[in-house]
mmCIF file of C-alpha atoms in Angstrom:
data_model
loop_
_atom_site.group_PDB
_atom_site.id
_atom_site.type_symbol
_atom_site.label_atom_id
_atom_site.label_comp_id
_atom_site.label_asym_id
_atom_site.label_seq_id
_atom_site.Cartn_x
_atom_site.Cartn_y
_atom_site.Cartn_z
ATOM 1 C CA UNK A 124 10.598 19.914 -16.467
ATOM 2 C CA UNK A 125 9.897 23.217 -15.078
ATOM 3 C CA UNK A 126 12.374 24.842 -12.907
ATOM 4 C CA UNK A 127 10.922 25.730 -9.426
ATOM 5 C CA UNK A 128 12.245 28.289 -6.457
ATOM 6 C CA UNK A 129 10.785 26.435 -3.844
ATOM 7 C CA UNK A 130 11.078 22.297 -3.693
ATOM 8 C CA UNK A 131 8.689 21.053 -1.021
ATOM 9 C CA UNK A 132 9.551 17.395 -0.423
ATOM 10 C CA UNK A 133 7.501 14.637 1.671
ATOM 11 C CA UNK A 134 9.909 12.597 3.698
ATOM 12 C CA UNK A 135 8.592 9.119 4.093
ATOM 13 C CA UNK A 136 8.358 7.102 0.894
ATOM 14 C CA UNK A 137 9.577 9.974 -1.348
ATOM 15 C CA UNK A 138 12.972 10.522 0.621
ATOM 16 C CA UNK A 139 13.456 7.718 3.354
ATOM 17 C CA UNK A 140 12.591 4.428 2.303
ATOM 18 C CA UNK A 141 10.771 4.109 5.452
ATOM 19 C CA UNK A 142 7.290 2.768 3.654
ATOM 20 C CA UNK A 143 7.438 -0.575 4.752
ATOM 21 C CA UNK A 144 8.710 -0.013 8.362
ATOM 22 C CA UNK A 145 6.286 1.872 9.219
ATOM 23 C CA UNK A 146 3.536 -0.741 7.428
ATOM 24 C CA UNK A 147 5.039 -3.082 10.177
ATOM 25 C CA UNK A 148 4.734 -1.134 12.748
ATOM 26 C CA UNK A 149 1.021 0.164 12.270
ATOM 27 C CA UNK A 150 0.102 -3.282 12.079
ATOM 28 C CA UNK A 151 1.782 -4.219 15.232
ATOM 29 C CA UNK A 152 0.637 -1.306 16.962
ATOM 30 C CA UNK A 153 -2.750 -2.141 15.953
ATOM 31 C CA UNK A 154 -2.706 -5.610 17.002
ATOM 32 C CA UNK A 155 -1.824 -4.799 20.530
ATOM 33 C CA UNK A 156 -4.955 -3.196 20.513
ATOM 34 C CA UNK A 157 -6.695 -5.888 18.721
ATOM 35 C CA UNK A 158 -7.397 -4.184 15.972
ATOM 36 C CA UNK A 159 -6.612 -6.948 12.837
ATOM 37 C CA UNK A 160 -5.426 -4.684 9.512
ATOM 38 C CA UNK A 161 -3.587 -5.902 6.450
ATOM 39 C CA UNK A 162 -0.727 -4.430 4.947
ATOM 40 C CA UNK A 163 -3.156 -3.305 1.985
ATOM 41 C CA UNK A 164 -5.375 -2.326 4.248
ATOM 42 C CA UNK A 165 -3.013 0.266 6.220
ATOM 43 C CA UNK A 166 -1.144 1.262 2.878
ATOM 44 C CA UNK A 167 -4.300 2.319 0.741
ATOM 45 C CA UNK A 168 -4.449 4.721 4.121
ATOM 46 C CA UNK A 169 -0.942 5.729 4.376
ATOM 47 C CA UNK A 170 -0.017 9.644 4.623
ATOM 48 C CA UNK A 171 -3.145 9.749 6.289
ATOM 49 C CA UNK A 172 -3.247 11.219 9.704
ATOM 50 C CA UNK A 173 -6.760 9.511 10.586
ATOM 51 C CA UNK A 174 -5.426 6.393 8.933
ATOM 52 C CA UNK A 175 -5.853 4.223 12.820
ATOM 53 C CA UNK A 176 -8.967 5.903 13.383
ATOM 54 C CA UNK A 177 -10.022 4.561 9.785
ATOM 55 C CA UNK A 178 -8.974 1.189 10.784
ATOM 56 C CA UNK A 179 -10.945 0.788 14.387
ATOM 57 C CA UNK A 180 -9.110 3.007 16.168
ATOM 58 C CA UNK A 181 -10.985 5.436 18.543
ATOM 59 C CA UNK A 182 -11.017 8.795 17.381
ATOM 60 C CA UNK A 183 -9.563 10.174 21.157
ATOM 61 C CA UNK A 184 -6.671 7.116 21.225
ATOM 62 C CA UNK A 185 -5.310 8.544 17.835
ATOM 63 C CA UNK A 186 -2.825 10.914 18.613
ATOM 64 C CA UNK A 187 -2.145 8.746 21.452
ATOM 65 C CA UNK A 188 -1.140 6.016 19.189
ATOM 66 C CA UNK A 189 1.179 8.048 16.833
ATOM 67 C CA UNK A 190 3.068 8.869 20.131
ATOM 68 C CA UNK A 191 3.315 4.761 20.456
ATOM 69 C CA UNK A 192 4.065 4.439 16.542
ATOM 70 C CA UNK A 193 6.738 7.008 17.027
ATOM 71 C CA UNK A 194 8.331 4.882 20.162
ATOM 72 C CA UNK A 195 7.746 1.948 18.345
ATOM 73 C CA UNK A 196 10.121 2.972 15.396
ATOM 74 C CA UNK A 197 12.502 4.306 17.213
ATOM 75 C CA UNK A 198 14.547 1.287 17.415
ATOM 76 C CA UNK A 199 14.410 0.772 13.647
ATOM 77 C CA UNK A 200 14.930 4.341 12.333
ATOM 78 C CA UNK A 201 18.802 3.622 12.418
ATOM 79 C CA UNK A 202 18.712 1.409 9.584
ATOM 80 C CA UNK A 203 16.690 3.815 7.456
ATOM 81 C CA UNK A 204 18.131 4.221 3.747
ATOM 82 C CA UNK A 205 17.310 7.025 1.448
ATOM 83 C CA UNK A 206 16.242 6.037 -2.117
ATOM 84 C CA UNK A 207 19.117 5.607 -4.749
ATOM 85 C CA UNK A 208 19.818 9.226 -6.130
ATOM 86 C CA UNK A 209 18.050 11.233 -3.520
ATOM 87 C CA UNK A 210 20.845 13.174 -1.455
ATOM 88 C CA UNK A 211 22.415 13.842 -5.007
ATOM 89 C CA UNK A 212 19.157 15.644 -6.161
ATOM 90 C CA UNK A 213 18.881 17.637 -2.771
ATOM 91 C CA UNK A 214 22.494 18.590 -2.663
ATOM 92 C CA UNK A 215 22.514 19.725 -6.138
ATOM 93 C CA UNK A 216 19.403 21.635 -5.552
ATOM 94 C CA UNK A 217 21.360 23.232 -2.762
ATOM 95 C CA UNK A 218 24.360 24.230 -4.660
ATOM 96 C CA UNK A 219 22.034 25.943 -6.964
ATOM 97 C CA UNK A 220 20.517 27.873 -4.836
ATOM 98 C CA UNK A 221 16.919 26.201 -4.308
ATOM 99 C CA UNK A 222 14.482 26.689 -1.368
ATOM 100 C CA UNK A 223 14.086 23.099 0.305
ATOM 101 C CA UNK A 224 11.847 22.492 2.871
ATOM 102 C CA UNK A 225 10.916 19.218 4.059
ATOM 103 C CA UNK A 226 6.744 18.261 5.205
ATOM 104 C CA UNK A 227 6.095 15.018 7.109
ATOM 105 C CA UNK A 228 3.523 12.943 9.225
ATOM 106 C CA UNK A 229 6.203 11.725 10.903
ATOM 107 C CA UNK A 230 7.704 13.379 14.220
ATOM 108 C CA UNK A 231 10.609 15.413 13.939
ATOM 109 C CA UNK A 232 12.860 13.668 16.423
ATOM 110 C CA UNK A 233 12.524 10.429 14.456
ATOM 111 C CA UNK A 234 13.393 12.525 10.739
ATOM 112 C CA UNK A 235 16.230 14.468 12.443
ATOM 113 C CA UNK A 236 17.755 10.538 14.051
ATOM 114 C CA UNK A 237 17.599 9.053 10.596
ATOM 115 C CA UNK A 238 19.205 12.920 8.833
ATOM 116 C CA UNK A 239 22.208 12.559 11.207
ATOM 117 C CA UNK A 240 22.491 9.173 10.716
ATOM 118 C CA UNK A 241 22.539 9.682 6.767
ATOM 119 C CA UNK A 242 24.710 12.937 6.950
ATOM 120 C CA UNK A 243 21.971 14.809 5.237
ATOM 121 C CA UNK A 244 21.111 16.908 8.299
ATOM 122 C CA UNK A 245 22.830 20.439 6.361
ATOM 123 C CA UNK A 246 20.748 19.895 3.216
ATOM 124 C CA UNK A 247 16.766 21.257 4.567
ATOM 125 C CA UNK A 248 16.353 25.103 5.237
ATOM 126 C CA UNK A 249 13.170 24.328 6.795
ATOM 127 C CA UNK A 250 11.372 20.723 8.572
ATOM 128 C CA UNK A 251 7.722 20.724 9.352
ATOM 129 C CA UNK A 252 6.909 17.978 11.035
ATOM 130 C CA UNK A 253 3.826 16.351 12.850
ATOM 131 C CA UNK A 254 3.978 18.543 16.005
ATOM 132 C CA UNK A 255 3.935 21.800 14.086
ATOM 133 C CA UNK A 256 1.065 21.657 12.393
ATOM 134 C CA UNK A 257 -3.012 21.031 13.285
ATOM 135 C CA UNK A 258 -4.253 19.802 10.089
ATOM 136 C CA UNK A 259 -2.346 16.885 8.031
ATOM 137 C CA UNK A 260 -2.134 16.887 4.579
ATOM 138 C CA UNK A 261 -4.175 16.916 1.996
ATOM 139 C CA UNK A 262 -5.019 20.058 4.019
ATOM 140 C CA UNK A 263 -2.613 22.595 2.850
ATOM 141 C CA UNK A 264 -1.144 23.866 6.160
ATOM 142 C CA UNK A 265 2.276 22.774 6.414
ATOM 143 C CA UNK A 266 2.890 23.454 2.726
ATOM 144 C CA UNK A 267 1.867 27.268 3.608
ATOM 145 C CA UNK A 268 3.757 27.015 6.746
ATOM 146 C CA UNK A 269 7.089 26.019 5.037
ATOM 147 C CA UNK A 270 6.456 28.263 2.164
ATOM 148 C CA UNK A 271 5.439 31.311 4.335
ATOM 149 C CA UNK A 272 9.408 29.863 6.137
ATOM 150 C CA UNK A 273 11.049 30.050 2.880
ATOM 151 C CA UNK A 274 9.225 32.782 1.557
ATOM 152 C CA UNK A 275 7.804 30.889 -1.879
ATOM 153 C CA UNK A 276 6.000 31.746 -4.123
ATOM 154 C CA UNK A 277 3.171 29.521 -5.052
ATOM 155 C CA UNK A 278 3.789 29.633 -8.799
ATOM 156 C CA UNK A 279 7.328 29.260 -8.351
ATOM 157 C CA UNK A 280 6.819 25.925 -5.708
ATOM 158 C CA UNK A 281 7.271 22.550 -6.698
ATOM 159 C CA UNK A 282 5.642 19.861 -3.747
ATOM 160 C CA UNK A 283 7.436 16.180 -3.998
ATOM 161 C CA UNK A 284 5.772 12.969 -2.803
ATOM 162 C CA UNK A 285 4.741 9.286 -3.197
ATOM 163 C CA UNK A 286 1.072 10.025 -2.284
ATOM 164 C CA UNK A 287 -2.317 11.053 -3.115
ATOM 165 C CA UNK A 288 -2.170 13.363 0.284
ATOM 166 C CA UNK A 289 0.882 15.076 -1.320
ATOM 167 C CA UNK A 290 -0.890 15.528 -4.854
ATOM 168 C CA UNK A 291 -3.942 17.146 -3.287
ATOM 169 C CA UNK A 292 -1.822 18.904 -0.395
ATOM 170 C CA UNK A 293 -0.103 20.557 -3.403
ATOM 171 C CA UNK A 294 -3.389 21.133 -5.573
ATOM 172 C CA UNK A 295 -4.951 22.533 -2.005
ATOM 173 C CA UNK A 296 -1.849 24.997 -1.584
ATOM 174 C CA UNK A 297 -1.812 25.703 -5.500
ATOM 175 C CA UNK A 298 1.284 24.860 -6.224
ATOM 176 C CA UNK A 299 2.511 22.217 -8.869
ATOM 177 C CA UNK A 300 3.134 18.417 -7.665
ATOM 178 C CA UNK A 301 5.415 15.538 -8.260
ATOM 179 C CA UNK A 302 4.348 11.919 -8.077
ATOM 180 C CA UNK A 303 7.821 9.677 -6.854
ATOM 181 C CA UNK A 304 6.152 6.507 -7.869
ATOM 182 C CA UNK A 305 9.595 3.825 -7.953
ATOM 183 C CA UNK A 306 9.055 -0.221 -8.420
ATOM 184 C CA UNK A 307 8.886 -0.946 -5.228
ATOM 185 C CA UNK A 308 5.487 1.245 -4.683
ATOM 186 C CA UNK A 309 3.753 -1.029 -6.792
ATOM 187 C CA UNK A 310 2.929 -3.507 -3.946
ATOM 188 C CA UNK A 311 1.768 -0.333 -2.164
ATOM 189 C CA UNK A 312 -0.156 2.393 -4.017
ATOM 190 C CA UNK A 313 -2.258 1.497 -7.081
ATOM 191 C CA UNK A 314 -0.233 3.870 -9.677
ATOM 192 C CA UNK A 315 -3.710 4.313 -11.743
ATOM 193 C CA UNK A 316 -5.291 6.146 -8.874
ATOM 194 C CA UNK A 317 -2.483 7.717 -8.172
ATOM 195 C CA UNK A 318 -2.473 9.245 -11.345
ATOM 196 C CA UNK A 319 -6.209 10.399 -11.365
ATOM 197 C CA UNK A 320 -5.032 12.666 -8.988
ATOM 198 C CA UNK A 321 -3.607 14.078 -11.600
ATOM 199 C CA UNK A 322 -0.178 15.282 -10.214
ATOM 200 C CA UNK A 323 1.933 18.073 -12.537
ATOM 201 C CA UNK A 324 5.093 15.471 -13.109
ATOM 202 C CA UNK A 325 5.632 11.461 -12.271
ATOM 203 C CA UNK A 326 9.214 10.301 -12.024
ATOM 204 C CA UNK A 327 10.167 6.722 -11.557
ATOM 205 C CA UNK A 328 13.591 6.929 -9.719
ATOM 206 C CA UNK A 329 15.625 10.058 -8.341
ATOM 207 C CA UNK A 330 18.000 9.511 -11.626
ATOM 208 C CA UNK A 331 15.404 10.951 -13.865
ATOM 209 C CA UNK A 332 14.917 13.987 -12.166
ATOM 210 C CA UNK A 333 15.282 16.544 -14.724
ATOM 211 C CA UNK A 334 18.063 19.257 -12.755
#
C-alpha cells in the first residue's frame, strides 16, 4: 500500500465499534416518535446525516433528534470497544510521524467520553466532529477542514472508513480512500455496493494494514 502524510479516519464503525449501538438507538429514537424502521432499513442509511429525515422524520425535527440520539447514547458510550488492532495502527502511525485527524457524524463530547475511556485521547492531532461542520459527508467539508488543520496535502492524504459517505467524501475531497469492511459489517453494508464505490484500498481487519 501506498504510504500517506495525512491519515483521515471515520470514527464510528471504522474505529469504535459503535455500529450497532447506535442501530439501537435510531430505532428507539424513532419509535418514540412513531416512526417504525428496521435495522436494514436505518443501516443502508447510516453515515448519513439526513438518514431520520429519510426515514419519516421531519426535515426541521432533524437536528433536533441527533441532539436526542446523542443523549440517548450517552449512557452506553462507556462500554464502547475499538476494533481488534486499531490503537496499534494509530499509535504506530504516531510514532512515525503521520498526520491523524479524526471526521465523525457523531458529537464530539460523546467521541472524546469513549477516547478517555479507551486511553486513546493523545493519539488525534485534530477531531472534527458534528458541530464543526455544515455539510456531512459525502460533502467534502470536514475532510478540507481537518486537512486545511493538519496542513495535507491532497495527494499525500489517505481518508479511512466503513462507508459509502467516506468513499465519496474522499473522492469529493480528492484524496485516496480506504474501505474497513470486517465480518461483522456483513449484516450491515452490502460489501458489493460498497465496492462500486470504488474505494483506493479494502482491508478486512486492522491486522492487515500494510504500515
Amino acid at each position: 500500500m501506498k504510504t500517506y502524510d495525512a491519515y483521515l479516519f471515520d470514527w464510528d464503525g471504522t474505529i469504535a465499534r459503535s455500529v450497532e449501538m447506535w442501530l439501537d438507538v435510531v430505532q428507539r429514537c424513532l419509535a418514540e416518535r412513531d416512526i417504525r424502521a428496521t435495522k436494514q432499513q436505518i443501516s443502508a442509511l447510516y453515515g448519513d446525516y439526513e438518514m431520520p429525515v429519510k426515514l419519516g422524520l421531519p426535515a426541521t425535527l432533524n437536528d433536533k433528534f441527533h441532539g436526542e440520539m446523542a443523549a440517548a447514547a450517552n449512557e452506553k458510550l462507556s462500554g464502547i470497544e475499538l476494533y481488534d488492532g486499531a490503537e496499534e495502527v494509530l499509535r504506530k502511525l504516531k510514532q512515525q510521524g503521520k498526520k491523524l485527524a479524526l471526521i465523525s457524524n457523531s458529537r464530539r463530547a460523546n467521541i472524546e467520553t469513549v477516547l478517555a475511556h479507551r486511553h486513546v485521547q493523545d493519539v488525534f492531532d485534530t477531531i472534527v466532529a458534528q458541530e464543526d461542520i455544515k455539510a456531512h459527508k459525502p460533502n467534502p467539508e470536514a475532510l478540507l477542514l481537518a486537512m486545511q488543520k493538519l496542513n495535507a496535502q491532497s495527494e499525500r492524504t489517505l481518508m479511512l472508513g466503513d462507508t459509502r459517505n467516506d468513499i465519496e467524501a474522499a473522492r469529493n475531497a480528492d484524496v485516496d480512500s480506504l474501505l474497513f469492511y470486517p465480518p461483522s459489517h456483513t449484516a450491515l453494508y452490502d460489501f458489493g455496493e460498497l465496492q462500486a464505490h470504488h474505494p483506493t484500498h479494502i482491508i478486512h481487519g486492522w491486522r492487515e494494514f500494510a504500515l
